Short mmCIF file of C-alpha atoms and ligand atoms in Angstrom, two decimals:
data_model
loop_
_atom_site.label_atom_id
_atom_site.label_comp_id
_atom_site.label_asym_id
_atom_site.label_seq_id
_atom_site.Cartn_x
_atom_site.Cartn_y
_atom_site.Cartn_z
CA UNK U 1 17.80 7.13 4.34
CA UNK U 2 17.45 5.63 0.87
CA UNK U 3 14.22 4.22 -0.52
CA UNK U 4 14.37 1.82 -3.46
CA UNK U 5 11.55 3.34 -5.46
CA UNK U 6 9.51 3.23 -8.64
CA UNK U 7 6.69 5.69 -9.41
CA UNK U 8 4.59 2.84 -10.84
CA UNK U 9 4.69 0.59 -7.76
CA UNK U 10 1.60 0.66 -5.52
CA UNK U 11 3.62 -0.80 -2.62
CA UNK U 12 6.10 2.07 -2.94
CA UNK U 13 3.13 4.44 -3.06
CA UNK U 14 1.95 3.20 0.35
CA UNK U 15 5.33 4.12 1.77
CA UNK U 16 5.48 7.49 0.00
CA UNK U 17 2.01 8.49 1.21
CA UNK U 18 2.96 7.45 4.75
CA UNK U 19 6.19 9.48 4.55
CA UNK U 20 4.34 12.56 3.29
CA UNK U 21 1.49 12.28 5.79
CA UNK U 22 3.93 11.97 8.71
CA UNK U 23 6.16 14.82 7.50
CA UNK U 24 9.14 12.51 6.93
CA UNK U 25 9.44 12.60 3.12
CA UNK U 26 12.32 15.13 3.24
CA UNK U 27 14.52 12.64 5.10
CA UNK U 28 14.51 10.09 2.28
CA UNK U 29 16.51 9.91 -0.94
CA UNK U 30 14.67 8.03 -3.69
CA UNK U 31 16.65 5.43 -5.63
CA UNK U 32 15.01 4.81 -8.99
CA UNK U 33 14.74 1.03 -9.32
CA UNK U 34 13.44 -1.18 -12.12
CA UNK U 35 13.10 -4.78 -10.95
CA UNK U 36 11.23 -7.88 -12.07
CA UNK U 37 11.48 -11.57 -11.12
CA UNK U 38 13.44 -12.19 -14.31
CA UNK U 39 15.59 -9.07 -14.16
CA UNK U 40 16.11 -8.12 -10.52
CA UNK U 41 17.85 -4.78 -10.02
CA UNK U 42 21.53 -5.41 -9.25
CA UNK U 43 21.74 -2.55 -6.74
CA UNK U 44 18.63 -3.73 -4.92
CA UNK U 45 19.33 -7.42 -4.34
CA UNK U 46 22.27 -6.67 -2.03
CA UNK U 47 19.78 -4.89 0.23
CA UNK U 48 16.68 -7.01 -0.40
CA UNK U 49 17.50 -10.53 -1.61
CA UNK U 50 13.87 -10.90 -2.70
CA UNK U 51 14.55 -8.28 -5.36
CA UNK U 52 11.35 -6.41 -4.52
CA UNK U 53 10.57 -2.76 -3.88
CA UNK U 54 10.05 -0.92 -1.62
CA UNK U 55 13.12 -1.46 0.54
CA UNK U 56 14.27 1.22 2.96
CA UNK U 57 17.96 1.50 3.79
CA UNK U 58 18.48 3.37 7.05
CA UNK U 59 21.46 5.67 7.69
CA UNK U 60 22.87 2.89 9.90
CA UNK U 61 22.93 0.58 6.83
CA UNK U 62 20.13 -1.59 8.22
CA UNK U 63 17.48 -2.43 5.62
CA UNK U 64 13.75 -2.66 6.27
CA UNK U 65 11.32 -4.58 4.03
CA UNK U 66 8.50 -4.84 3.06
CA UNK U 67 5.92 -2.02 2.64
CA UNK U 68 3.95 -3.20 5.69
CA UNK U 69 7.00 -3.15 7.93
CA UNK U 70 8.35 0.10 6.48
CA UNK U 71 5.04 1.93 7.07
CA UNK U 72 4.92 0.64 10.63
CA UNK U 73 8.50 1.77 11.16
CA UNK U 74 7.74 5.26 9.78
CA UNK U 75 4.73 5.58 12.08
CA UNK U 76 6.91 4.64 15.06
CA UNK U 77 9.49 7.36 14.30
CA UNK U 78 7.13 10.27 14.86
CA UNK U 79 6.05 12.13 17.99
CA UNK U 80 9.17 11.14 19.94
CA UNK U 81 8.47 7.46 19.37
CA UNK U 82 4.81 7.68 20.41
CA UNK U 83 3.81 7.12 16.79
CA UNK U 84 1.66 8.96 14.28
CA UNK U 85 -1.45 6.99 15.24
CA UNK U 86 -1.88 5.33 11.84
CA UNK U 87 -2.60 1.98 13.53
CA UNK U 88 -5.14 3.19 16.07
CA UNK U 89 -4.79 2.96 19.84
CA UNK U 90 -2.14 0.55 21.15
CA UNK U 91 -3.56 -2.94 21.52
CA UNK U 92 -6.38 -2.24 19.06
CA UNK U 93 -4.37 -2.28 15.85
CA UNK U 94 -5.52 -5.71 14.59
CA UNK U 95 -8.46 -4.62 12.40
CA UNK U 96 -6.34 -1.97 10.68
CA UNK U 97 -3.46 -4.42 10.20
CA UNK U 98 -5.97 -6.88 8.74
CA UNK U 99 -7.36 -4.26 6.38
CA UNK U 100 -3.81 -3.42 5.29
CA UNK U 101 -3.07 -7.13 4.76
CA UNK U 102 -6.21 -7.48 2.67
CA UNK U 103 -5.24 -4.44 0.59
CA UNK U 104 -1.74 -5.87 0.10
CA UNK U 105 -3.29 -9.17 -1.01
CA UNK U 106 -5.31 -7.29 -3.61
CA UNK U 107 -2.13 -5.59 -4.79
CA UNK U 108 -0.28 -8.92 -4.99
CA UNK U 109 -3.05 -10.30 -7.21
CA UNK U 110 -3.23 -7.13 -9.33
CA UNK U 111 0.55 -7.08 -9.87
CA UNK U 112 0.60 -10.80 -10.76
CA UNK U 113 -2.07 -10.17 -13.41
CA UNK U 114 0.16 -7.52 -14.96
CA UNK U 115 3.20 -9.83 -14.84
CA UNK U 116 1.26 -12.66 -16.51
CA UNK U 117 0.54 -10.49 -19.53
CA UNK U 118 3.83 -8.64 -19.63
CA UNK U 119 6.38 -11.31 -18.85
CA UNK U 120 5.02 -14.49 -20.35
CA UNK U 121 5.14 -15.28 -24.05
CA UNK U 122 1.63 -15.01 -25.47
CA UNK U 123 1.19 -18.76 -26.02
CA UNK U 124 1.95 -19.46 -22.35
CA UNK U 125 -0.46 -17.00 -20.79
CA UNK U 126 -3.19 -18.68 -18.82
CA UNK U 127 -6.44 -16.70 -18.80
CA UNK U 128 -8.17 -18.82 -16.08
CA UNK U 129 -5.28 -18.09 -13.74
CA UNK U 130 -5.62 -14.35 -14.44
CA UNK U 131 -9.37 -14.56 -13.81
CA UNK U 132 -8.65 -16.40 -10.54
CA UNK U 133 -6.50 -13.46 -9.46
CA UNK U 134 -9.25 -11.02 -10.41
CA UNK U 135 -11.76 -13.08 -8.39
CA UNK U 136 -9.62 -12.58 -5.29
CA UNK U 137 -9.65 -8.83 -5.92
CA UNK U 138 -13.39 -8.70 -6.55
CA UNK U 139 -14.17 -10.69 -3.39
CA UNK U 140 -11.92 -8.48 -1.27
CA UNK U 141 -13.47 -5.28 -2.68
CA UNK U 142 -16.96 -6.71 -2.03
CA UNK U 143 -16.06 -7.41 1.60
CA UNK U 144 -14.45 -4.01 2.16
CA UNK U 145 -17.32 -2.15 0.46
CA UNK U 146 -19.90 -3.91 2.63
CA UNK U 147 -18.13 -4.40 5.98
CA UNK U 148 -15.03 -2.24 6.35
CA UNK U 149 -16.13 1.27 5.36
CA UNK U 150 -16.22 2.53 8.94
CA UNK U 151 -12.43 2.06 9.08
CA UNK U 152 -12.06 4.06 5.89
CA UNK U 153 -14.34 6.84 7.10
CA UNK U 154 -12.27 7.36 10.25
CA UNK U 155 -9.23 9.57 11.02
CA UNK U 156 -6.32 8.82 8.70
CA UNK U 157 -5.01 5.30 9.19
CA UNK U 158 -2.87 2.69 7.44
CA UNK U 159 -5.91 0.87 6.04
CA UNK U 160 -6.89 4.04 4.19
CA UNK U 161 -3.38 4.56 2.82
CA UNK U 162 -3.24 0.96 1.61
CA UNK U 163 -6.71 1.13 0.02
CA UNK U 164 -5.83 4.44 -1.65
CA UNK U 165 -2.85 2.68 -3.25
CA UNK U 166 -5.07 -0.28 -4.25
CA UNK U 167 -7.78 1.72 -5.96
CA UNK U 168 -5.26 4.00 -7.68
CA UNK U 169 -3.44 0.93 -9.00
CA UNK U 170 -6.66 -0.66 -10.31
CA UNK U 171 -7.36 2.55 -12.23
CA UNK U 172 -3.76 2.65 -13.47
CA UNK U 173 -3.33 -0.97 -14.62
CA UNK U 174 -6.81 -2.52 -14.78
CA UNK U 175 -9.20 0.27 -15.88
CA UNK U 176 -11.15 -2.20 -18.06
CA UNK U 177 -12.35 -4.02 -14.89
CA UNK U 178 -14.35 -0.94 -13.83
CA UNK U 179 -14.13 -1.66 -10.08
CA UNK U 180 -16.43 1.28 -9.24
CA UNK U 181 -19.50 -0.29 -10.84
CA UNK U 182 -20.09 -2.85 -8.06
CA UNK U 183 -18.50 -0.90 -5.19
CA UNK U 184 -20.35 2.39 -4.68
CA UNK U 185 -19.12 3.03 -1.13
CA UNK U 186 -15.51 2.54 -2.09
CA UNK U 187 -16.01 4.69 -5.18
CA UNK U 188 -17.39 7.58 -3.12
CA UNK U 189 -14.61 7.21 -0.56
CA UNK U 190 -11.89 7.11 -3.24
CA UNK U 191 -13.22 10.25 -4.93
CA UNK U 192 -12.55 12.13 -1.69
CA UNK U 193 -9.39 10.37 -0.49
CA UNK U 194 -7.63 10.76 -3.84
CA UNK U 195 -7.76 14.57 -3.47
CA UNK U 196 -5.32 14.49 -0.54
CA UNK U 197 -2.02 16.18 -1.48
CA UNK U 198 -0.14 12.99 -0.51
CA UNK U 199 -2.20 11.03 -3.03
CA UNK U 200 -1.94 13.69 -5.75
CA UNK U 201 1.85 13.86 -5.35
CA UNK U 202 2.22 10.08 -5.69
CA UNK U 203 -0.12 9.35 -8.61
CA UNK U 204 1.36 6.39 -10.55
CA UNK U 205 3.49 7.12 -13.61
CA UNK U 206 4.28 4.73 -16.46
CA UNK U 207 7.97 3.75 -16.46
N1 LIG I 1 4.97 -7.65 -0.05
C1 LIG I 1 5.76 -6.68 -0.74
C2 LIG I 1 5.42 -6.70 -2.23
C3 LIG I 1 6.33 -5.78 -3.03
C4 LIG I 1 6.23 -6.05 -4.54
O1 LIG I 1 5.64 -7.05 -5.00
N2 LIG I 1 6.79 -5.13 -5.32
C5 LIG I 1 6.86 -5.32 -6.75
C6 LIG I 1 6.72 -3.99 -7.48
S1 LIG I 1 5.09 -3.37 -7.37
C7 LIG I 1 8.24 -5.87 -7.09
O2 LIG I 1 9.22 -5.41 -6.55
N3 LIG I 1 8.29 -6.86 -8.00
C8 LIG I 1 9.51 -7.47 -8.41
C9 LIG I 1 9.49 -8.96 -8.22
O3 LIG I 1 8.42 -9.53 -7.90
O4 LIG I 1 10.53 -9.56 -8.39
C10 LIG I 1 5.54 -5.29 -0.12
O5 LIG I 1 4.52 -5.09 0.56
O6 LIG I 1 6.42 -4.42 -0.23
#
Protein backbone atom coordinates (compact mmCIF):
# COMPACT_ATOMS: atom_id res chain seq x y z
CA UNK A 1 0.00 0.00 0.00
CA UNK A 2 1.12 3.58 -0.58
CA UNK A 3 0.27 6.48 1.71
CA UNK A 4 0.52 10.03 0.38
CA UNK A 5 2.26 11.54 3.37
CA UNK A 6 3.80 14.63 4.91
CA UNK A 7 5.41 14.67 8.37
CA UNK A 8 3.81 18.08 9.07
CA UNK A 9 0.20 17.05 8.40
CA UNK A 10 -1.95 16.32 11.46
CA UNK A 11 -4.42 14.36 9.32
CA UNK A 12 -1.58 12.14 8.12
CA UNK A 13 -0.50 11.80 11.74
CA UNK A 14 -3.91 10.35 12.67
CA UNK A 15 -3.38 7.67 10.04
CA UNK A 16 0.23 6.98 11.04
CA UNK A 17 -0.67 6.60 14.73
CA UNK A 18 -3.52 4.26 13.78
CA UNK A 19 -1.18 2.19 11.58
CA UNK A 20 1.42 1.93 14.35
CA UNK A 21 -1.09 1.13 17.09
CA UNK A 22 -2.66 -1.65 15.00
CA UNK A 23 0.70 -3.11 13.93
CA UNK A 24 0.12 -2.30 10.26
CA UNK A 25 2.76 0.40 9.67
CA UNK A 26 5.17 -2.07 8.01
CA UNK A 27 2.68 -2.72 5.20
CA UNK A 28 2.70 0.87 3.97
CA UNK A 29 5.16 2.75 1.77
CA UNK A 30 5.19 6.49 2.47
CA UNK A 31 5.07 8.82 -0.53
CA UNK A 32 6.45 12.21 0.43
CA UNK A 33 3.90 14.75 -0.80
CA UNK A 34 3.85 18.54 -0.73
CA UNK A 35 0.42 19.87 -1.69
CA UNK A 36 -1.50 23.11 -1.27
CA UNK A 37 -4.70 24.47 -2.84
CA UNK A 38 -2.59 26.60 -5.17
CA UNK A 39 0.05 23.98 -5.93
CA UNK A 40 -1.54 20.53 -5.70
CA UNK A 41 0.93 17.65 -5.97
CA UNK A 42 0.83 16.27 -9.52
CA UNK A 43 1.28 12.66 -8.37
CA UNK A 44 -1.49 12.98 -5.81
CA UNK A 45 -4.35 14.47 -7.81
CA UNK A 46 -4.64 11.37 -10.01
CA UNK A 47 -5.44 9.44 -6.84
CA UNK A 48 -7.27 12.13 -4.87
CA UNK A 49 -8.80 14.83 -7.09
CA UNK A 50 -9.21 17.02 -4.00
CA UNK A 51 -5.41 17.27 -3.86
CA UNK A 52 -5.38 16.57 -0.12
CA UNK A 53 -3.38 14.22 2.06
CA UNK A 54 -3.66 11.62 3.46
CA UNK A 55 -4.74 9.34 0.63
CA UNK A 56 -4.15 5.60 0.83
CA UNK A 57 -3.63 3.64 -2.37
CA UNK A 58 -4.31 -0.05 -1.83
CA UNK A 59 -2.39 -2.82 -3.61
CA UNK A 60 -5.50 -3.30 -5.78
CA UNK A 61 -5.12 0.31 -7.01
CA UNK A 62 -8.25 1.43 -5.15
CA UNK A 63 -7.76 4.72 -3.28
CA UNK A 64 -9.23 5.55 0.12
CA UNK A 65 -9.70 9.12 1.40
CA UNK A 66 -9.91 10.90 3.80
CA UNK A 67 -8.22 10.40 7.22
CA UNK A 68 -11.53 9.44 8.85
CA UNK A 69 -12.25 6.76 6.28
CA UNK A 70 -8.66 5.52 6.16
CA UNK A 71 -8.51 5.07 9.96
CA UNK A 72 -11.80 3.20 9.90
CA UNK A 73 -10.50 1.00 7.10
CA UNK A 74 -7.27 0.24 9.01
CA UNK A 75 -9.26 -0.70 12.11
CA UNK A 76 -11.39 -3.08 10.02
CA UNK A 77 -8.33 -4.92 8.63
CA UNK A 78 -7.17 -6.27 11.98
CA UNK A 79 -8.15 -9.36 13.97
CA UNK A 80 -9.41 -11.23 10.90
CA UNK A 81 -11.84 -8.44 10.08
CA UNK A 82 -13.22 -8.17 13.62
CA UNK A 83 -11.48 -4.83 13.98
CA UNK A 84 -9.01 -3.33 16.44
CA UNK A 85 -11.78 -1.91 18.62
CA UNK A 86 -10.83 1.73 18.06
CA UNK A 87 -14.52 2.65 17.59
CA UNK A 88 -15.92 0.86 20.62
CA UNK A 89 -18.48 -1.94 20.57
CA UNK A 90 -20.44 -2.37 17.32
CA UNK A 91 -23.51 -0.15 17.31
CA UNK A 92 -22.06 2.18 19.94
CA UNK A 93 -19.50 3.96 17.79
CA UNK A 94 -21.40 7.27 17.40
CA UNK A 95 -19.87 9.21 20.32
CA UNK A 96 -16.35 8.28 19.23
CA UNK A 97 -17.11 9.15 15.61
CA UNK A 98 -18.50 12.46 16.83
CA UNK A 99 -15.39 13.15 18.89
CA UNK A 100 -13.25 12.35 15.86
CA UNK A 101 -15.38 14.66 13.69
CA UNK A 102 -14.99 17.43 16.25
CA UNK A 103 -11.22 16.90 16.34
CA UNK A 104 -11.10 16.99 12.54
CA UNK A 105 -13.10 20.23 12.58
CA UNK A 106 -10.52 21.73 14.92
CA UNK A 107 -7.78 20.61 12.54
CA UNK A 108 -9.59 22.10 9.55
CA UNK A 109 -9.77 25.45 11.35
CA UNK A 110 -6.15 25.25 12.54
CA UNK A 111 -4.88 24.41 9.05
CA UNK A 112 -6.94 27.23 7.48
CA UNK A 113 -5.37 29.69 9.93
CA UNK A 114 -1.93 28.61 8.76
CA UNK A 115 -2.95 28.88 5.09
CA UNK A 116 -4.34 32.40 5.63
CA UNK A 117 -0.97 33.62 6.85
CA UNK A 118 1.19 31.57 4.53
CA UNK A 119 -0.63 31.73 1.23
CA UNK A 120 -2.24 35.13 1.12
CA UNK A 121 -0.34 38.32 0.36
CA UNK A 122 -0.04 40.35 3.56
CA UNK A 123 -2.47 43.08 2.46
CA UNK A 124 -5.21 40.50 1.83
CA UNK A 125 -5.03 38.67 5.13
CA UNK A 126 -8.17 39.05 7.17
CA UNK A 127 -7.53 38.93 10.92
CA UNK A 128 -11.24 38.67 11.95
CA UNK A 129 -11.58 35.58 9.79
CA UNK A 130 -8.52 34.03 11.48
CA UNK A 131 -9.96 34.88 14.90
CA UNK A 132 -13.26 33.29 13.83
CA UNK A 133 -11.37 30.07 13.09
CA UNK A 134 -9.64 30.24 16.47
CA UNK A 135 -13.03 30.73 18.16
CA UNK A 136 -14.21 27.44 16.68
CA UNK A 137 -11.11 25.74 18.09
CA UNK A 138 -11.49 27.33 21.53
CA UNK A 139 -15.17 26.37 21.77
CA UNK A 140 -14.46 22.78 20.75
CA UNK A 141 -11.60 22.48 23.27
CA UNK A 142 -13.87 23.93 25.98
CA UNK A 143 -16.55 21.34 25.22
CA UNK A 144 -14.11 18.42 25.11
CA UNK A 145 -12.33 19.53 28.30
CA UNK A 146 -15.62 19.76 30.20
CA UNK A 147 -17.75 16.97 28.69
CA UNK A 148 -15.73 14.45 26.71
CA UNK A 149 -12.82 13.50 28.98
CA UNK A 150 -14.30 10.12 29.88
CA UNK A 151 -13.84 9.08 26.23
CA UNK A 152 -10.22 10.18 26.37
CA UNK A 153 -9.56 8.39 29.65
CA UNK A 154 -10.77 5.06 28.24
CA UNK A 155 -8.99 2.23 26.37
CA UNK A 156 -7.31 3.47 23.19
CA UNK A 157 -9.85 4.74 20.68
CA UNK A 158 -10.07 6.88 17.55
CA UNK A 159 -11.16 9.96 19.51
CA UNK A 160 -7.90 9.81 21.46
CA UNK A 161 -5.80 9.41 18.32
CA UNK A 162 -7.56 12.36 16.68
CA UNK A 163 -7.20 14.56 19.79
CA UNK A 164 -3.53 13.60 20.10
CA UNK A 165 -3.04 14.88 16.54
CA UNK A 166 -5.02 18.05 17.34
CA UNK A 167 -3.10 19.03 20.44
CA UNK A 168 0.26 18.19 18.85
CA UNK A 169 -0.64 20.38 15.88
CA UNK A 170 -1.68 23.31 18.09
CA UNK A 171 1.72 23.10 19.80
CA UNK A 172 3.45 22.82 16.42
CA UNK A 173 1.71 25.65 14.52
CA UNK A 174 -0.11 27.78 17.11
CA UNK A 175 2.06 27.75 20.27
CA UNK A 176 1.26 31.44 20.91
CA UNK A 177 -2.41 30.50 21.60
CA UNK A 178 -1.37 28.56 24.72
CA UNK A 179 -4.30 26.12 24.59
CA UNK A 180 -3.28 24.50 27.91
CA UNK A 181 -4.08 27.60 29.98
CA UNK A 182 -7.88 27.19 29.79
CA UNK A 183 -7.99 23.40 29.35
CA UNK A 184 -6.41 21.70 32.36
CA UNK A 185 -7.99 18.29 31.81
CA UNK A 186 -6.87 18.13 28.21
CA UNK A 187 -3.41 19.35 29.22
CA UNK A 188 -3.02 16.56 31.79
CA UNK A 189 -4.32 13.98 29.33
CA UNK A 190 -1.99 15.17 26.54
CA UNK A 191 1.06 15.03 28.82
CA UNK A 192 0.43 11.31 29.23
CA UNK A 193 -0.88 10.43 25.76
CA UNK A 194 2.01 12.13 23.99
CA UNK A 195 4.47 9.69 25.61
CA UNK A 196 3.06 6.76 23.61
CA UNK A 197 5.66 5.43 21.14
CA UNK A 198 3.18 5.95 18.28
CA UNK A 199 2.95 9.64 19.18
CA UNK A 200 6.70 10.04 19.71
CA UNK A 201 7.45 8.43 16.34
CA UNK A 202 5.06 10.77 14.51
CA UNK A 203 5.90 14.13 16.11
CA UNK A 204 5.41 16.83 13.42
CA UNK A 205 8.44 18.01 11.47
CA UNK A 206 8.79 21.28 9.56
CA UNK A 207 8.95 20.66 5.80
N1 LIG B 1 -10.71 15.99 5.67
C1 LIG B 1 -9.36 15.69 5.26
C2 LIG B 1 -8.48 16.92 5.43
C3 LIG B 1 -7.08 16.70 4.87
C4 LIG B 1 -6.31 18.02 4.72
O1 LIG B 1 -6.86 19.13 4.83
N2 LIG B 1 -5.01 17.88 4.48
C5 LIG B 1 -4.19 19.04 4.22
C6 LIG B 1 -2.79 18.85 4.80
S1 LIG B 1 -2.80 18.93 6.54
C7 LIG B 1 -4.03 19.18 2.71
O2 LIG B 1 -3.83 18.19 2.03
N3 LIG B 1 -4.13 20.42 2.19
C8 LIG B 1 -4.01 20.68 0.80
C9 LIG B 1 -5.21 21.42 0.26
O3 LIG B 1 -6.08 21.85 1.06
O4 LIG B 1 -5.28 21.56 -0.94
C10 LIG B 1 -8.83 14.49 6.05
O5 LIG B 1 -9.38 14.19 7.13
O6 LIG B 1 -7.93 13.78 5.57
